[in-house]
PDB file of C-alpha atoms in Angstrom:
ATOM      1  CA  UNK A   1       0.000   0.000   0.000  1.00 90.00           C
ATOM      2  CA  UNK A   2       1.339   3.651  -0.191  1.00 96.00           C
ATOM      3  CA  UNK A   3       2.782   5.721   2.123  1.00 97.00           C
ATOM      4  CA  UNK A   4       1.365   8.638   3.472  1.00 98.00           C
ATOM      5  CA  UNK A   5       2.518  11.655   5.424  1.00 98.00           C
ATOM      6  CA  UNK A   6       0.560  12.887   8.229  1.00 98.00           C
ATOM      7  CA  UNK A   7       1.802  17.009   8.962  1.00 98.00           C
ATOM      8  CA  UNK A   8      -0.419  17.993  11.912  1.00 98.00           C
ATOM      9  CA  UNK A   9       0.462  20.002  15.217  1.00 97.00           C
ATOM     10  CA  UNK A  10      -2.379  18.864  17.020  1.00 97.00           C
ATOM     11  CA  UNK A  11      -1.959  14.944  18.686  1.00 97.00           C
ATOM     12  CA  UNK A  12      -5.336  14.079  18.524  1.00 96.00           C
ATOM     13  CA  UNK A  13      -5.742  15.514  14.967  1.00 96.00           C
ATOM     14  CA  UNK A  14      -2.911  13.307  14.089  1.00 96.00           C
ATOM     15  CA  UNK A  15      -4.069  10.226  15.665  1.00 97.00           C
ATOM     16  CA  UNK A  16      -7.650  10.470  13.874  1.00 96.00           C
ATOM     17  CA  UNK A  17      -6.547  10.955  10.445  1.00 97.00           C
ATOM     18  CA  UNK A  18      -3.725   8.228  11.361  1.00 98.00           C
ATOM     19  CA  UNK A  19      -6.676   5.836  12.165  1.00 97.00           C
ATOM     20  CA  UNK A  20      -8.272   6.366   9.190  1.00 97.00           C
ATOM     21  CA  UNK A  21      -5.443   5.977   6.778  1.00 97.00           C
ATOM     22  CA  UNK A  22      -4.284   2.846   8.476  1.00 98.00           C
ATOM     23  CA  UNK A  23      -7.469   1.539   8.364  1.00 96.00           C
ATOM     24  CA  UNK A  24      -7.184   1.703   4.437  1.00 96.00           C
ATOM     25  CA  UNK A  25      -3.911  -0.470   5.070  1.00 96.00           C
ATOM     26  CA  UNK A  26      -1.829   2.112   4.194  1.00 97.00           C
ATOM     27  CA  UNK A  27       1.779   2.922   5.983  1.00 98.00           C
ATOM     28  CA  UNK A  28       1.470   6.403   7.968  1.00 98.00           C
ATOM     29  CA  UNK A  29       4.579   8.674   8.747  1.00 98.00           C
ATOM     30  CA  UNK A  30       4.107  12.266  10.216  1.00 98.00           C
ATOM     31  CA  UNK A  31       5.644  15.771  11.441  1.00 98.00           C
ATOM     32  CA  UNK A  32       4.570  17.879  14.020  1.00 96.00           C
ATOM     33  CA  UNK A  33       4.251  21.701  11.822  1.00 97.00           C
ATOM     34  CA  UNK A  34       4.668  22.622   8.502  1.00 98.00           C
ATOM     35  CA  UNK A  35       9.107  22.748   8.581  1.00 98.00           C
ATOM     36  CA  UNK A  36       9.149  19.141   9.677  1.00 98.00           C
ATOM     37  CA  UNK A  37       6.686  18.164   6.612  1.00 98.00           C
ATOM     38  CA  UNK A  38       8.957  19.791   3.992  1.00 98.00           C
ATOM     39  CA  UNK A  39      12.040  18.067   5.778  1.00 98.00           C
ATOM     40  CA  UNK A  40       9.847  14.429   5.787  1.00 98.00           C
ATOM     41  CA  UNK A  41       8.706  14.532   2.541  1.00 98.00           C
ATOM     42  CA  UNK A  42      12.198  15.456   1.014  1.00 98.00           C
ATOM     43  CA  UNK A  43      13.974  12.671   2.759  1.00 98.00           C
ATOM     44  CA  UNK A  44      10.899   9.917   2.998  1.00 98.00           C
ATOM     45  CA  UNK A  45       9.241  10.724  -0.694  1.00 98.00           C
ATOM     46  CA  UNK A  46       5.942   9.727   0.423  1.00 98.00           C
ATOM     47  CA  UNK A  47       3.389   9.108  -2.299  1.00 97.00           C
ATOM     48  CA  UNK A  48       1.027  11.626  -0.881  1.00 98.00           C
ATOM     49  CA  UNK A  49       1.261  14.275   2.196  1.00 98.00           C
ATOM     50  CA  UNK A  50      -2.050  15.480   4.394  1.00 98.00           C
ATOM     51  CA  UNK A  51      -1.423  18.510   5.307  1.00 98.00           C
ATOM     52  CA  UNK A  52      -2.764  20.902   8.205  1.00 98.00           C
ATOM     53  CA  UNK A  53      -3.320  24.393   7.918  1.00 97.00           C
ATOM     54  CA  UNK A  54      -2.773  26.145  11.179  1.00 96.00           C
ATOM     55  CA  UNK A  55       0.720  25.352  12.353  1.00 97.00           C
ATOM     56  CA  UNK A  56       3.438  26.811  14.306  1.00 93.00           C
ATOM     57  CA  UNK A  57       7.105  27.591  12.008  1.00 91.00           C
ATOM     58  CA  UNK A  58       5.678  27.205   8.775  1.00 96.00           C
ATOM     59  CA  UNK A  59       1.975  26.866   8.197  1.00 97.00           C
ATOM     60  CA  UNK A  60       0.221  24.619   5.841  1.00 98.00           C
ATOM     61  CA  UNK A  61       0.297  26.866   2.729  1.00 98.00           C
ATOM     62  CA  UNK A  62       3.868  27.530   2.757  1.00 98.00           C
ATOM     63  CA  UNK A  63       4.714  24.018   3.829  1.00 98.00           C
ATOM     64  CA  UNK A  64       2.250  22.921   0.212  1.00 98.00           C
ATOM     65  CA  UNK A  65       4.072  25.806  -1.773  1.00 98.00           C
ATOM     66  CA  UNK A  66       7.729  24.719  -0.816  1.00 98.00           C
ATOM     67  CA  UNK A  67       7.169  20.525  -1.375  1.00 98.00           C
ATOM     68  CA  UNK A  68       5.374  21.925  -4.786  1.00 98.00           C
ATOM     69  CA  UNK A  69       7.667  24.099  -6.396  1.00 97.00           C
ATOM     70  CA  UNK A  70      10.763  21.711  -5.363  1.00 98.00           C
ATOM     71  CA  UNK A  71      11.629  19.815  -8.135  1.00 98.00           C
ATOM     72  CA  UNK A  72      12.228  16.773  -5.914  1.00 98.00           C
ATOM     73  CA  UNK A  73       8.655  16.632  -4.288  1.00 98.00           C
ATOM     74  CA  UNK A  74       6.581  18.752  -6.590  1.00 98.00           C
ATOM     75  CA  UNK A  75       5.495  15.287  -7.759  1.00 97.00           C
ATOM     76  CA  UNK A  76       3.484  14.362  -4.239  1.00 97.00           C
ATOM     77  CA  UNK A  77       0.046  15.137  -4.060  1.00 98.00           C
ATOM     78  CA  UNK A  78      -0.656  17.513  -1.528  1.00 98.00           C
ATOM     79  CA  UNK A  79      -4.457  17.077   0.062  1.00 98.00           C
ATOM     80  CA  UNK A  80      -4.896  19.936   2.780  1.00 98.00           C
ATOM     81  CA  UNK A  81      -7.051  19.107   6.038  1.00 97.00           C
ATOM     82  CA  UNK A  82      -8.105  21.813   7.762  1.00 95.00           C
ATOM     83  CA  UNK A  83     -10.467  24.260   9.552  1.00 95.00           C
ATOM     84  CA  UNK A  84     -10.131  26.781   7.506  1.00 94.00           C
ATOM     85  CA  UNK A  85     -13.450  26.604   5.500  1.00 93.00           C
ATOM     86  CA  UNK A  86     -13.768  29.697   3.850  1.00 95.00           C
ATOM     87  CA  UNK A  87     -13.634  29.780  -0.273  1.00 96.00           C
ATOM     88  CA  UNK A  88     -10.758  32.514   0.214  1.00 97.00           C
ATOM     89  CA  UNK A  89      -9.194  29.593   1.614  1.00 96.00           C
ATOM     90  CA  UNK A  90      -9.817  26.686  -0.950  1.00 96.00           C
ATOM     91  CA  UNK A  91      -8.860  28.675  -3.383  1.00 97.00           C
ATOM     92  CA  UNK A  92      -5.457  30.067  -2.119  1.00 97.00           C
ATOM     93  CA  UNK A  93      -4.488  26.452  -1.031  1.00 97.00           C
ATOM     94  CA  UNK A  94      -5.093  25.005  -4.104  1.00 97.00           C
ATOM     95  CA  UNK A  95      -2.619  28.536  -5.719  1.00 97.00           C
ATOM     96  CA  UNK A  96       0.273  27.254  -3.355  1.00 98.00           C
ATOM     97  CA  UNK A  97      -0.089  23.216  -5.397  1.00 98.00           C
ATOM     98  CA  UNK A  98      -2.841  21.578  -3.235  1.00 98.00           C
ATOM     99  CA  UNK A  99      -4.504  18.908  -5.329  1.00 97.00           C
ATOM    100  CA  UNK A 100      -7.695  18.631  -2.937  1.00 97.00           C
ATOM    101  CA  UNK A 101      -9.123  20.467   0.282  1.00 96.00           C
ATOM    102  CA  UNK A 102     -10.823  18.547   3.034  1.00 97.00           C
ATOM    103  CA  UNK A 103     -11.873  20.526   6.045  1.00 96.00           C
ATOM    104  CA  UNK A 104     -12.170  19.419   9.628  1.00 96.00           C
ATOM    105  CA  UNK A 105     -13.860  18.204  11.344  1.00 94.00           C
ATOM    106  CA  UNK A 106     -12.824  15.098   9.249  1.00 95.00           C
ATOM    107  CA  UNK A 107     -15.767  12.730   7.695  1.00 95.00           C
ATOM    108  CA  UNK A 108     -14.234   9.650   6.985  1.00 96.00           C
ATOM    109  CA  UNK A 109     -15.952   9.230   3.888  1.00 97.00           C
ATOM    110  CA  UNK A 110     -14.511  12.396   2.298  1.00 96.00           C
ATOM    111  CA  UNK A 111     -10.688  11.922   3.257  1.00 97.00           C
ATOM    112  CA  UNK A 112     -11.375   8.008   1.818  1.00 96.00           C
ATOM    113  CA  UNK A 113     -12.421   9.910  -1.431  1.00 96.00           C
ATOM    114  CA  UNK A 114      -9.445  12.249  -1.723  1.00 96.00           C
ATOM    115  CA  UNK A 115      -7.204   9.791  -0.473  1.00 96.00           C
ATOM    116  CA  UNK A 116      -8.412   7.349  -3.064  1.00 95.00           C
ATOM    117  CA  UNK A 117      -8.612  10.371  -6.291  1.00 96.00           C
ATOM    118  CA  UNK A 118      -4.887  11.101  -5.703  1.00 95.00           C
ATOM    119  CA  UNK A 119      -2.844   7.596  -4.631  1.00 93.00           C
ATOM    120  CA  UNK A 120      -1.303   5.657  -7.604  1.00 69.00           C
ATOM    121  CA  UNK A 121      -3.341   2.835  -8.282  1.00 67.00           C
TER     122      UNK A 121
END
């Protein structure tokens, strides 16, 4: 199954979306803010990265624009998970390379969806 990265700052945030992608059978790594991701994803290469918004160091969106304009990682699908719910927000997240926006709180169902849309089959 594919590996997935988990960038969250919140524990039980990380644990619920960690539940659900294991559930799928899939391997989980994660980081703690938005500097870790970048760091994770450029030494792990996951084949896709959920991403929180609201983070301390480097928040969501510049954590998405740095993995996507690095010509190492620009090829990870980026899926942000997030409160932020406003259009204003989908829009600018999918500007900085998002492929999909899912916002908390998290329904299964819909992170299933994304997750399946964007992994390699």
């Amino acid at each position: 199954m594919a590996r997935i990265l988990i960038v969250d700052d919140s524990p039980s945030q990380l644990l619920g979306i960690k539940r659900i992608v294991e559930k799928l059978g899939h391997e989980t790594l994660s980081a703690e803010d938005g500097a870790a991701g970048v760091e994770v994803a450029k030494q792990e290469m996951p084949d896709l990265i959920l991403m929180d918004v609201v983070m301390p160091n480097l928040n969501g969106f510049q954590a998405t624009r740095t993995i996507s304009k690095n010509a190492d990682t620009a090829h990870i699908p980026i899926i942000l998970v997030t409160t932020k719910d406003q259009e204003t927000d989908k829009v600018w997240g999918m500007r900085q390379g998002a492929k999909a926006y899912v916002t908390k709180p998290i329904k299964e169902e819909e992170l299933v969806k994304a997750l399946n849309e964007f992994l390699p089959s």
